[in-house]
Amino acid sequence: MEALFILAGLFFLLVVPVLAIRANLKLGALEREIVQLRGALAAQKAAPQPTPSAAPIAEAPAVEAAPTVEAPAPIVEALPPEPVAEEAAPLPPVPVKQPKPGFEEKLGGRIFVWIGAVMLALAGAFLVKYSIDVGLLSPAVRVFLGLLMGVALLAGGQWLRKESPIIAQALAAAAVADWFASLFAAVSLYHLIDPLFGFIALAIVTAIGIGLSLREGILVGLVGIAGGFITPAIVSTGTPQPAPLFLYLYLIQLGALVLQHKRGWWQLAALGIGGGLIWVVLMVVAGPAASGLVGLAALSLPLFLLATDLTQLWSLYGKGGVAVSREMAITARAASIASFLLMAFWLSIGGHQLDNWAFLIVLTLVHMAAARRFPSEEIPALVGAAIAIAAYAVWSPFAAGSGWTLGSLMDRSGDFIMIGIVLGAIFGAGGFWFELGAAKPVRWAGLSTLGTAFLFGGAYLNLNEAELVLTWPIQAVILAALHMGAAERLNRLRHTDARYTGALGLHCLAVSGFLALAVPMRLEQEWIAVSWAIELPVMAWVALRLDLPWLKRGIWVGGALVVAAVLLSGFPTGDWIIFNRLLYGIGIPCIGLIATAAILKRTAADKETRLLVMVLELAGAGLLALLIGLEVDHAVGRLVFDTGVDFLRCGIATIVWAALALGLHHLHRRERDPAYLTAAAGFTVLACGALILGGFIILNPLFDQIRVGETWIFNRLMMVYAIPAALLLLIADQLRRPVEQTRFGDHPARAVGLLALVTGFVWVTLTVRQIAQGPILSGGAITDAEQYGYSAAWTLYGLMLLGLGTGLRSQLLRYASAVVVLITVSKVFLVDASDLTGLYRVASFLGLGLSLIGIGYLYQRLLFRRRE
C-alpha cells in the first residue's frame, strides 16, 4: 500500500508536470497557427474584388452613308483596354486584434503552468524528505541535489523561454524557492554551513531572485523578496545584531524599490517595505534589550525608518522612472505613515530621548520638503506632523522611569520646552512659508495654525504650574500677533490669488483663538468652554466674509467641543446665588451658540446651513435649560433646608421652563422662525416632564413627608401645581393656533391642555388637604370638614372651568368642567352620602344641587339658547 502511494505521488509530482508542459507547448503552437490563419483570412476579406469587364458592344448594322461623306471611326475602338483582374497588386495584410484569452486558455496555458511549477518546487522538498525518511543519501548530498535541482529548473526555464515565457517565469520562481529550501536545510537542519555564511548565501539567492524578475517577470521577484525576509528568521547566530540586520533588510527594500522605479511593480515595493517594517515591529515588541537595540545599535532602527521613507520617495519621483500609478501612490503613503507611527512609538518607549526626537524631526522636515515639491505627498506629510504633535502631547517631562535608558525620576522640562520651540517653529513658521506658492495653501495653513495650537495646549497641560520666563497669557498673545502678521500678508496676496482665501481664514481664526485662550490660562476650567464659545461667532463671521464653506462645516466640530467642554466642566457654582460661575460658565457658551446661529442665518440659503443654524439654536436652548435647572438647584439649596427643598426646586424649574416655552411661542408668531417653535417644544417637554416625574411620581407630597408650606393657598403647592398649570394652559392655547401647529395637528395642544387641567385638579385637592392637615400631607385621617371641602372645591373648580370655556369659547374647557362635575357628583353619592354626617352632608348635597342647576341654566340661556 505504501509503495502504491509512493508511485502515485511520483506520478503526480513528476509525470503530470511534464505532461502539462508538453501540452502547453503544443497548445502554444496551435494558438500561433490559428492566429496566422485568422490573419490570412482577414487579409483576403479586406482585399478589393476584381471589377467585371464591360459587356461587349454589339456591332450595329451597316448604315449606308452618303457617297460624298466618309464614315467616322467606331467609338469602341477608342476606349482603353480593360485591366486584367489577375494582375492587381496585393494589399498588405490588416493586423487583427488578438482576442482576450478565455477561461479554457487561461486554465491550460497559465494556471496549469503555475500549478506545475509549484509541484516541481514541492517535489524537491518531498524528495529531500523522502531521502531523509529512508536514509538513502547523506545530508550533504541531499542539499547538493536540491541546489542542483534548482539549477536544472532555471536552465529548463531558460531553454523554453522562447517557446513560452510563462513557463520560464514559473520555473525560475520554482528554482529560487528550491534554493531557499535547500540552504535552509543546510543551515538549520543539518548544520552543514555556518550561520553567517548561510546568511550571505541566502542574501545572494534573494539578489538573484530580484535580478531574475527583471528578465522573467514580477512573480520571481515576489518569491525572492518573500524568501529574503524569511531568511533572518530561519538563520540565526544566537546573538542579536540589529545593525547588519537592518542593512540587509534595507538592501532588499532597495532592490524592490528599484524594480518599482524601473517597471512600476508596486507589489514588490509593498512586499519589500511591508516586510522590513514587520521586522521593526517584531524587534520593538520584543524589547530593546532582547533585540540588541542598546547603545549605538539603537540608532540603526530610526536610521532604517528614515532610509525607508527617503528611498520610497526616490522610487516615486526619481529621474528615469515610470509614471506614478495610483497603486504606487497608495503604497508610498501607507509606507510613510507607517514609518512615522513606528518612529513615534520607538520615541515613546525610549523615553522621548533627544536623539530619537532628532530623527523624528528630520523625518518630518524631509517629508514636508517632499510634499512642497510634490503635492501628492501633502497628506502623508501632514499626517506625519500630526503624529509628531501627538507624540509631544503624550510626553510627560516629570514621569518616573523615562524609558529603557533612564530608570529614575528626573525633571526634563528643559528638554520639553526646547523640543516644543523647535516643533512650533517648524510647523508654525515652516507651514506658513510652505503656504506661499503651494497648490493648496489651506492645508499648510492648517498645519501652521492647528499645529501651533496643539503644541501650545500640550505644553500648557504639562507645564501649567511651572515658573516660566513668559506667562501663558503673554505667550498666547505673542502667538496671536504672529498669526496676525501672517494673516496680513495673506490678505494682500488674496487680492491677486483667490487660493489664499482659505489660508487667510485659518490664520484669522488662530488670532482670535489664541486671544480667547489667553483668558482661561490662569482661571477656572469652565473658562475653556467660554473661550471656545467666543471663537464660534468669529468662525461664522470669517466663513461668511471670505465665503469659506469648509470653515462653516468646522462650526459643527466647534459647537460640539463647546457643549462637551460645558458638560465636562463639573458645573462649579461659587458662593453667589445668581451671579456666579454658572452664569458665565454656561451662559456665555449659550450666548455664543445662539449668536453664531444668528450670524449664519443671514445667508442660510442651502439646506446644510439651515440645519446647522437649527442645531446651534437648539444647542443654545439646551444650555439655557441646563443653566436654569442648575441655578434653581443652587439657589433653592442655599435658601431652603427642610424636606421640601427638592419639591420647590421642581416647581421653580417647571415654571421657568414653561415661561420660556410660552415666550418662544410668541417669538415664533412674530418671526415665523421654525427654530423658535422647535425650542418652544423642547422647553414644553422639559416642563411637562418635570411636572409629571417630580410633582406626580417622585416628589408627590401624599407619598412622602414633604413640607409643602404653612400658609394657606400661597405655599409650595402653588409653585409646583397651580402656576405650572396656568402656564401650560396658556401654552396649549398657543399650540391650538394654526400658525403653531405642525404635522401632529392639534394633538399636542390637547395633550398639554389635559395635563394642565389635571394639574389644576390636583392642586385644588392638595390645597384642601393642606388646609385640613397642615404642611405634611402624607399622614392624618380625613375629617368630615376635609371630605366636604373636596366636594366644594371640586364644584368650584368645575364652575371656574365652565366660565373660562364659555368666555374663551373653548369646548375642551367645557368638557373638562363636565368631567370634574361628574367626578364630584359620583363622590357625593358614593362617599359623602355614607361618610358625612349632620350639616356637612346637607351642605354637600345642597351645594352640588344648586351648582348643577346653575350649570344647566348657563348651558340653556347662554351656550345653546334656542332661537324663536
PDB file of C-alpha atoms in Angstrom, residues 433-603:
ATOM      1  CA  TRP A 433       6.423  79.511   4.401  1.00  0.00           C
ATOM      2  CA  PHE A 434       5.121  76.464   2.532  1.00  0.00           C
ATOM      3  CA  GLU A 435       1.757  78.187   2.063  1.00  0.00           C
ATOM      4  CA  LEU A 436       3.322  80.728  -0.281  1.00  0.00           C
ATOM      5  CA  GLY A 437       3.128  79.274  -3.751  1.00  0.00           C
ATOM      6  CA  ALA A 438       1.593  75.950  -2.726  1.00  0.00           C
ATOM      7  CA  ALA A 439      -1.102  74.315  -4.841  1.00  0.00           C
ATOM      8  CA  LYS A 440      -3.422  74.148  -1.823  1.00  0.00           C
ATOM      9  CA  PRO A 441      -2.301  76.764   0.721  1.00  0.00           C
ATOM     10  CA  VAL A 442      -5.136  75.954   3.106  1.00  0.00           C
ATOM     11  CA  ARG A 443      -3.520  72.614   4.026  1.00  0.00           C
ATOM     12  CA  TRP A 444      -0.277  74.256   5.087  1.00  0.00           C
ATOM     13  CA  ALA A 445      -2.236  76.972   6.864  1.00  0.00           C
ATOM     14  CA  GLY A 446      -3.937  74.216   8.845  1.00  0.00           C
ATOM     15  CA  LEU A 447      -0.521  72.871   9.836  1.00  0.00           C
ATOM     16  CA  SER A 448       0.681  76.338  10.832  1.00  0.00           C
ATOM     17  CA  THR A 449      -2.391  77.199  12.908  1.00  0.00           C
ATOM     18  CA  LEU A 450      -3.578  73.884  14.333  1.00  0.00           C
ATOM     19  CA  GLY A 451      -0.016  72.648  14.828  1.00  0.00           C
ATOM     20  CA  THR A 452       0.966  75.602  16.989  1.00  0.00           C
ATOM     21  CA  ALA A 453      -2.358  75.464  18.832  1.00  0.00           C
ATOM     22  CA  PHE A 454      -1.983  71.803  19.816  1.00  0.00           C
ATOM     23  CA  LEU A 455       1.668  72.223  20.738  1.00  0.00           C
ATOM     24  CA  PHE A 456       0.760  75.191  22.891  1.00  0.00           C
ATOM     25  CA  GLY A 457      -2.056  73.217  24.520  1.00  0.00           C
ATOM     26  CA  GLY A 458       0.187  70.224  25.191  1.00  0.00           C
ATOM     27  CA  ALA A 459       2.855  72.426  26.746  1.00  0.00           C
ATOM     28  CA  TYR A 460       0.270  74.133  28.937  1.00  0.00           C
ATOM     29  CA  LEU A 461      -1.154  70.852  30.211  1.00  0.00           C
ATOM     30  CA  ASN A 462       2.312  69.650  31.237  1.00  0.00           C
ATOM     31  CA  LEU A 463       3.863  72.883  32.490  1.00  0.00           C
ATOM     32  CA  ASN A 464       0.913  74.971  33.671  1.00  0.00           C
ATOM     33  CA  GLU A 465       2.287  75.063  37.194  1.00  0.00           C
ATOM     34  CA  ALA A 466       5.894  75.711  36.210  1.00  0.00           C
ATOM     35  CA  GLU A 467       7.554  79.090  36.650  1.00  0.00           C
ATOM     36  CA  LEU A 468       8.406  80.323  33.174  1.00  0.00           C
ATOM     37  CA  VAL A 469      10.042  83.473  31.872  1.00  0.00           C
ATOM     38  CA  LEU A 470       6.881  84.398  29.977  1.00  0.00           C
ATOM     39  CA  THR A 471       3.466  83.665  31.447  1.00  0.00           C
ATOM     40  CA  TRP A 472       0.979  81.662  29.451  1.00  0.00           C
ATOM     41  CA  PRO A 473      -1.325  84.604  28.575  1.00  0.00           C
ATOM     42  CA  ILE A 474       1.676  86.529  27.229  1.00  0.00           C
ATOM     43  CA  GLN A 475       2.725  83.527  25.119  1.00  0.00           C
ATOM     44  CA  ALA A 476      -0.800  83.221  23.733  1.00  0.00           C
ATOM     45  CA  VAL A 477      -0.821  86.919  22.820  1.00  0.00           C
ATOM     46  CA  ILE A 478       2.583  86.565  21.099  1.00  0.00           C
ATOM     47  CA  LEU A 479       1.329  83.637  19.011  1.00  0.00           C
ATOM     48  CA  ALA A 480      -1.798  85.635  18.145  1.00  0.00           C
ATOM     49  CA  ALA A 481       0.410  88.501  16.964  1.00  0.00           C
ATOM     50  CA  LEU A 482       2.492  86.167  14.789  1.00  0.00           C
ATOM     51  CA  HIS A 483      -0.604  84.750  13.138  1.00  0.00           C
ATOM     52  CA  MET A 484      -1.930  88.273  12.688  1.00  0.00           C
ATOM     53  CA  GLY A 485       1.212  89.121  10.712  1.00  0.00           C
ATOM     54  CA  ALA A 486       0.714  86.017   8.581  1.00  0.00           C
ATOM     55  CA  ALA A 487      -2.926  86.957   8.013  1.00  0.00           C
ATOM     56  CA  GLU A 488      -1.916  90.452   6.925  1.00  0.00           C
ATOM     57  CA  ARG A 489       0.499  89.023   4.340  1.00  0.00           C
ATOM     58  CA  LEU A 490      -2.102  86.573   3.038  1.00  0.00           C
ATOM     59  CA  ASN A 491      -4.709  89.316   2.855  1.00  0.00           C
ATOM     60  CA  ARG A 492      -2.526  91.183   0.390  1.00  0.00           C
ATOM     61  CA  LEU A 493      -1.950  88.043  -1.655  1.00  0.00           C
ATOM     62  CA  ARG A 494      -5.650  87.174  -1.649  1.00  0.00           C
ATOM     63  CA  HIS A 495      -6.493  90.099  -3.922  1.00  0.00           C
ATOM     64  CA  THR A 496      -4.339  88.655  -6.704  1.00  0.00           C
ATOM     65  CA  ASP A 497      -4.771  84.930  -5.998  1.00  0.00           C
ATOM     66  CA  ALA A 498      -8.023  83.577  -4.567  1.00  0.00           C
ATOM     67  CA  ARG A 499      -6.286  80.378  -3.389  1.00  0.00           C
ATOM     68  CA  TYR A 500      -5.093  82.191  -0.268  1.00  0.00           C
ATOM     69  CA  THR A 501      -8.617  82.978   0.943  1.00  0.00           C
ATOM     70  CA  GLY A 502      -8.965  79.773   2.962  1.00  0.00           C
ATOM     71  CA  ALA A 503      -5.489  80.143   4.454  1.00  0.00           C
ATOM     72  CA  LEU A 504      -6.339  83.705   5.469  1.00  0.00           C
ATOM     73  CA  GLY A 505      -9.463  82.441   7.229  1.00  0.00           C
ATOM     74  CA  LEU A 506      -7.485  79.899   9.253  1.00  0.00           C
ATOM     75  CA  HIS A 507      -4.939  82.474  10.398  1.00  0.00           C
ATOM     76  CA  CYS A 508      -7.739  84.858  11.392  1.00  0.00           C
ATOM     77  CA  LEU A 509      -9.246  82.095  13.478  1.00  0.00           C
ATOM     78  CA  ALA A 510      -5.850  81.412  15.020  1.00  0.00           C
ATOM     79  CA  VAL A 511      -5.597  85.057  16.079  1.00  0.00           C
ATOM     80  CA  SER A 512      -8.995  85.023  17.756  1.00  0.00           C
ATOM     81  CA  GLY A 513      -8.395  81.559  19.185  1.00  0.00           C
ATOM     82  CA  PHE A 514      -5.108  82.426  20.908  1.00  0.00           C
ATOM     83  CA  LEU A 515      -6.607  85.629  22.254  1.00  0.00           C
ATOM     84  CA  ALA A 516      -9.536  83.621  23.572  1.00  0.00           C
ATOM     85  CA  LEU A 517      -7.162  81.090  25.147  1.00  0.00           C
ATOM     86  CA  ALA A 518      -5.255  83.827  26.931  1.00  0.00           C
ATOM     87  CA  VAL A 519      -8.225  84.379  29.253  1.00  0.00           C
ATOM     88  CA  PRO A 520      -8.650  80.937  30.866  1.00  0.00           C
ATOM     89  CA  MET A 521      -4.942  80.208  31.224  1.00  0.00           C
ATOM     90  CA  ARG A 522      -4.948  81.321  34.841  1.00  0.00           C
ATOM     91  CA  LEU A 523      -8.650  80.953  35.569  1.00  0.00           C
ATOM     92  CA  GLU A 524     -11.036  78.094  36.231  1.00  0.00           C
ATOM     93  CA  GLN A 525     -11.696  75.186  33.884  1.00  0.00           C
ATOM     94  CA  GLU A 526     -15.110  76.463  32.822  1.00  0.00           C
ATOM     95  CA  TRP A 527     -13.390  79.322  31.016  1.00  0.00           C
ATOM     96  CA  ILE A 528     -12.231  76.851  28.374  1.00  0.00           C
ATOM     97  CA  ALA A 529     -15.793  76.453  27.159  1.00  0.00           C
ATOM     98  CA  VAL A 530     -16.187  80.235  27.348  1.00  0.00           C
ATOM     99  CA  SER A 531     -13.128  80.839  25.161  1.00  0.00           C
ATOM    100  CA  TRP A 532     -14.237  78.273  22.584  1.00  0.00           C
ATOM    101  CA  ALA A 533     -17.738  79.745  22.564  1.00  0.00           C
ATOM    102  CA  ILE A 534     -16.282  83.193  21.827  1.00  0.00           C
ATOM    103  CA  GLU A 535     -14.422  81.624  18.895  1.00  0.00           C
ATOM    104  CA  LEU A 536     -17.592  80.287  17.240  1.00  0.00           C
ATOM    105  CA  PRO A 537     -19.091  83.658  16.160  1.00  0.00           C
ATOM    106  CA  VAL A 538     -15.690  84.633  14.801  1.00  0.00           C
ATOM    107  CA  MET A 539     -15.629  81.428  12.741  1.00  0.00           C
ATOM    108  CA  ALA A 540     -19.093  82.179  11.392  1.00  0.00           C
ATOM    109  CA  TRP A 541     -18.173  85.769  10.526  1.00  0.00           C
ATOM    110  CA  VAL A 542     -14.953  84.746   8.762  1.00  0.00           C
ATOM    111  CA  ALA A 543     -16.738  81.948   6.884  1.00  0.00           C
ATOM    112  CA  LEU A 544     -19.338  84.379   5.545  1.00  0.00           C
ATOM    113  CA  ARG A 545     -16.896  87.195   4.959  1.00  0.00           C
ATOM    114  CA  LEU A 546     -14.449  85.080   2.952  1.00  0.00           C
ATOM    115  CA  ASP A 547     -17.037  82.635   1.567  1.00  0.00           C
ATOM    116  CA  LEU A 548     -15.406  79.503   3.001  1.00  0.00           C
ATOM    117  CA  PRO A 549     -17.862  76.573   3.071  1.00  0.00           C
ATOM    118  CA  TRP A 550     -15.341  74.227   4.727  1.00  0.00           C
ATOM    119  CA  LEU A 551     -14.926  76.679   7.625  1.00  0.00           C
ATOM    120  CA  LYS A 552     -18.674  76.752   8.012  1.00  0.00           C
ATOM    121  CA  ARG A 553     -18.601  72.975   8.336  1.00  0.00           C
ATOM    122  CA  GLY A 554     -15.938  73.328  11.003  1.00  0.00           C
ATOM    123  CA  ILE A 555     -18.532  75.042  13.202  1.00  0.00           C
ATOM    124  CA  TRP A 556     -20.105  71.608  13.665  1.00  0.00           C
ATOM    125  CA  VAL A 557     -16.940  70.453  15.395  1.00  0.00           C
ATOM    126  CA  GLY A 558     -16.545  73.711  17.304  1.00  0.00           C
ATOM    127  CA  GLY A 559     -20.098  73.611  18.610  1.00  0.00           C
ATOM    128  CA  ALA A 560     -19.695  70.004  19.712  1.00  0.00           C
ATOM    129  CA  LEU A 561     -16.479  70.929  21.545  1.00  0.00           C
ATOM    130  CA  VAL A 562     -18.223  73.797  23.327  1.00  0.00           C
ATOM    131  CA  VAL A 563     -21.079  71.601  24.514  1.00  0.00           C
ATOM    132  CA  ALA A 564     -18.642  68.858  25.565  1.00  0.00           C
ATOM    133  CA  ALA A 565     -16.492  71.362  27.475  1.00  0.00           C
ATOM    134  CA  VAL A 566     -19.557  72.627  29.336  1.00  0.00           C
ATOM    135  CA  LEU A 567     -20.713  69.129  30.242  1.00  0.00           C
ATOM    136  CA  LEU A 568     -17.215  68.126  31.402  1.00  0.00           C
ATOM    137  CA  SER A 569     -16.585  71.287  33.409  1.00  0.00           C
ATOM    138  CA  GLY A 570     -18.094  69.876  36.600  1.00  0.00           C
ATOM    139  CA  PHE A 571     -20.515  72.846  36.891  1.00  0.00           C
ATOM    140  CA  PRO A 572     -18.738  74.876  39.607  1.00  0.00           C
ATOM    141  CA  THR A 573     -21.138  77.305  41.255  1.00  0.00           C
ATOM    142  CA  GLY A 574     -19.405  79.621  43.674  1.00  0.00           C
ATOM    143  CA  ASP A 575     -20.928  81.467  46.650  1.00  0.00           C
ATOM    144  CA  TRP A 576     -23.325  83.861  44.938  1.00  0.00           C
ATOM    145  CA  ILE A 577     -26.907  82.873  44.250  1.00  0.00           C
ATOM    146  CA  ILE A 578     -27.444  84.163  40.686  1.00  0.00           C
ATOM    147  CA  PHE A 579     -24.275  85.956  39.574  1.00  0.00           C
ATOM    148  CA  ASN A 580     -21.935  83.011  39.977  1.00  0.00           C
ATOM    149  CA  ARG A 581     -19.725  80.757  37.904  1.00  0.00           C
ATOM    150  CA  LEU A 582     -22.701  79.001  36.388  1.00  0.00           C
ATOM    151  CA  LEU A 583     -23.880  82.248  34.853  1.00  0.00           C
ATOM    152  CA  TYR A 584     -20.751  82.815  32.756  1.00  0.00           C
ATOM    153  CA  GLY A 585     -19.566  79.188  32.532  1.00  0.00           C
ATOM    154  CA  ILE A 586     -22.803  78.106  30.828  1.00  0.00           C
ATOM    155  CA  GLY A 587     -24.446  81.410  29.936  1.00  0.00           C
ATOM    156  CA  ILE A 588     -21.641  82.718  27.697  1.00  0.00           C
ATOM    157  CA  PRO A 589     -21.406  79.434  25.721  1.00  0.00           C
ATOM    158  CA  CYS A 590     -25.183  79.568  25.340  1.00  0.00           C
ATOM    159  CA  ILE A 591     -24.971  83.117  24.001  1.00  0.00           C
ATOM    160  CA  GLY A 592     -22.066  82.118  21.735  1.00  0.00           C
ATOM    161  CA  LEU A 593     -24.041  79.310  20.120  1.00  0.00           C
ATOM    162  CA  ILE A 594     -27.117  81.474  19.591  1.00  0.00           C
ATOM    163  CA  ALA A 595     -25.027  84.378  18.239  1.00  0.00           C
ATOM    164  CA  THR A 596     -23.294  82.031  15.805  1.00  0.00           C
ATOM    165  CA  ALA A 597     -26.674  80.820  14.582  1.00  0.00           C
ATOM    166  CA  ALA A 598     -27.834  84.419  14.161  1.00  0.00           C
ATOM    167  CA  ILE A 599     -24.783  85.256  12.014  1.00  0.00           C
ATOM    168  CA  LEU A 600     -25.212  82.188   9.826  1.00  0.00           C
ATOM    169  CA  LYS A 601     -28.915  82.815   9.462  1.00  0.00           C
ATOM    170  CA  ARG A 602     -28.194  85.820   7.229  1.00  0.00           C
ATOM    171  CA  THR A 603     -27.170  83.585   4.351  1.00  0.00           C
TER     172      THR A 603
END
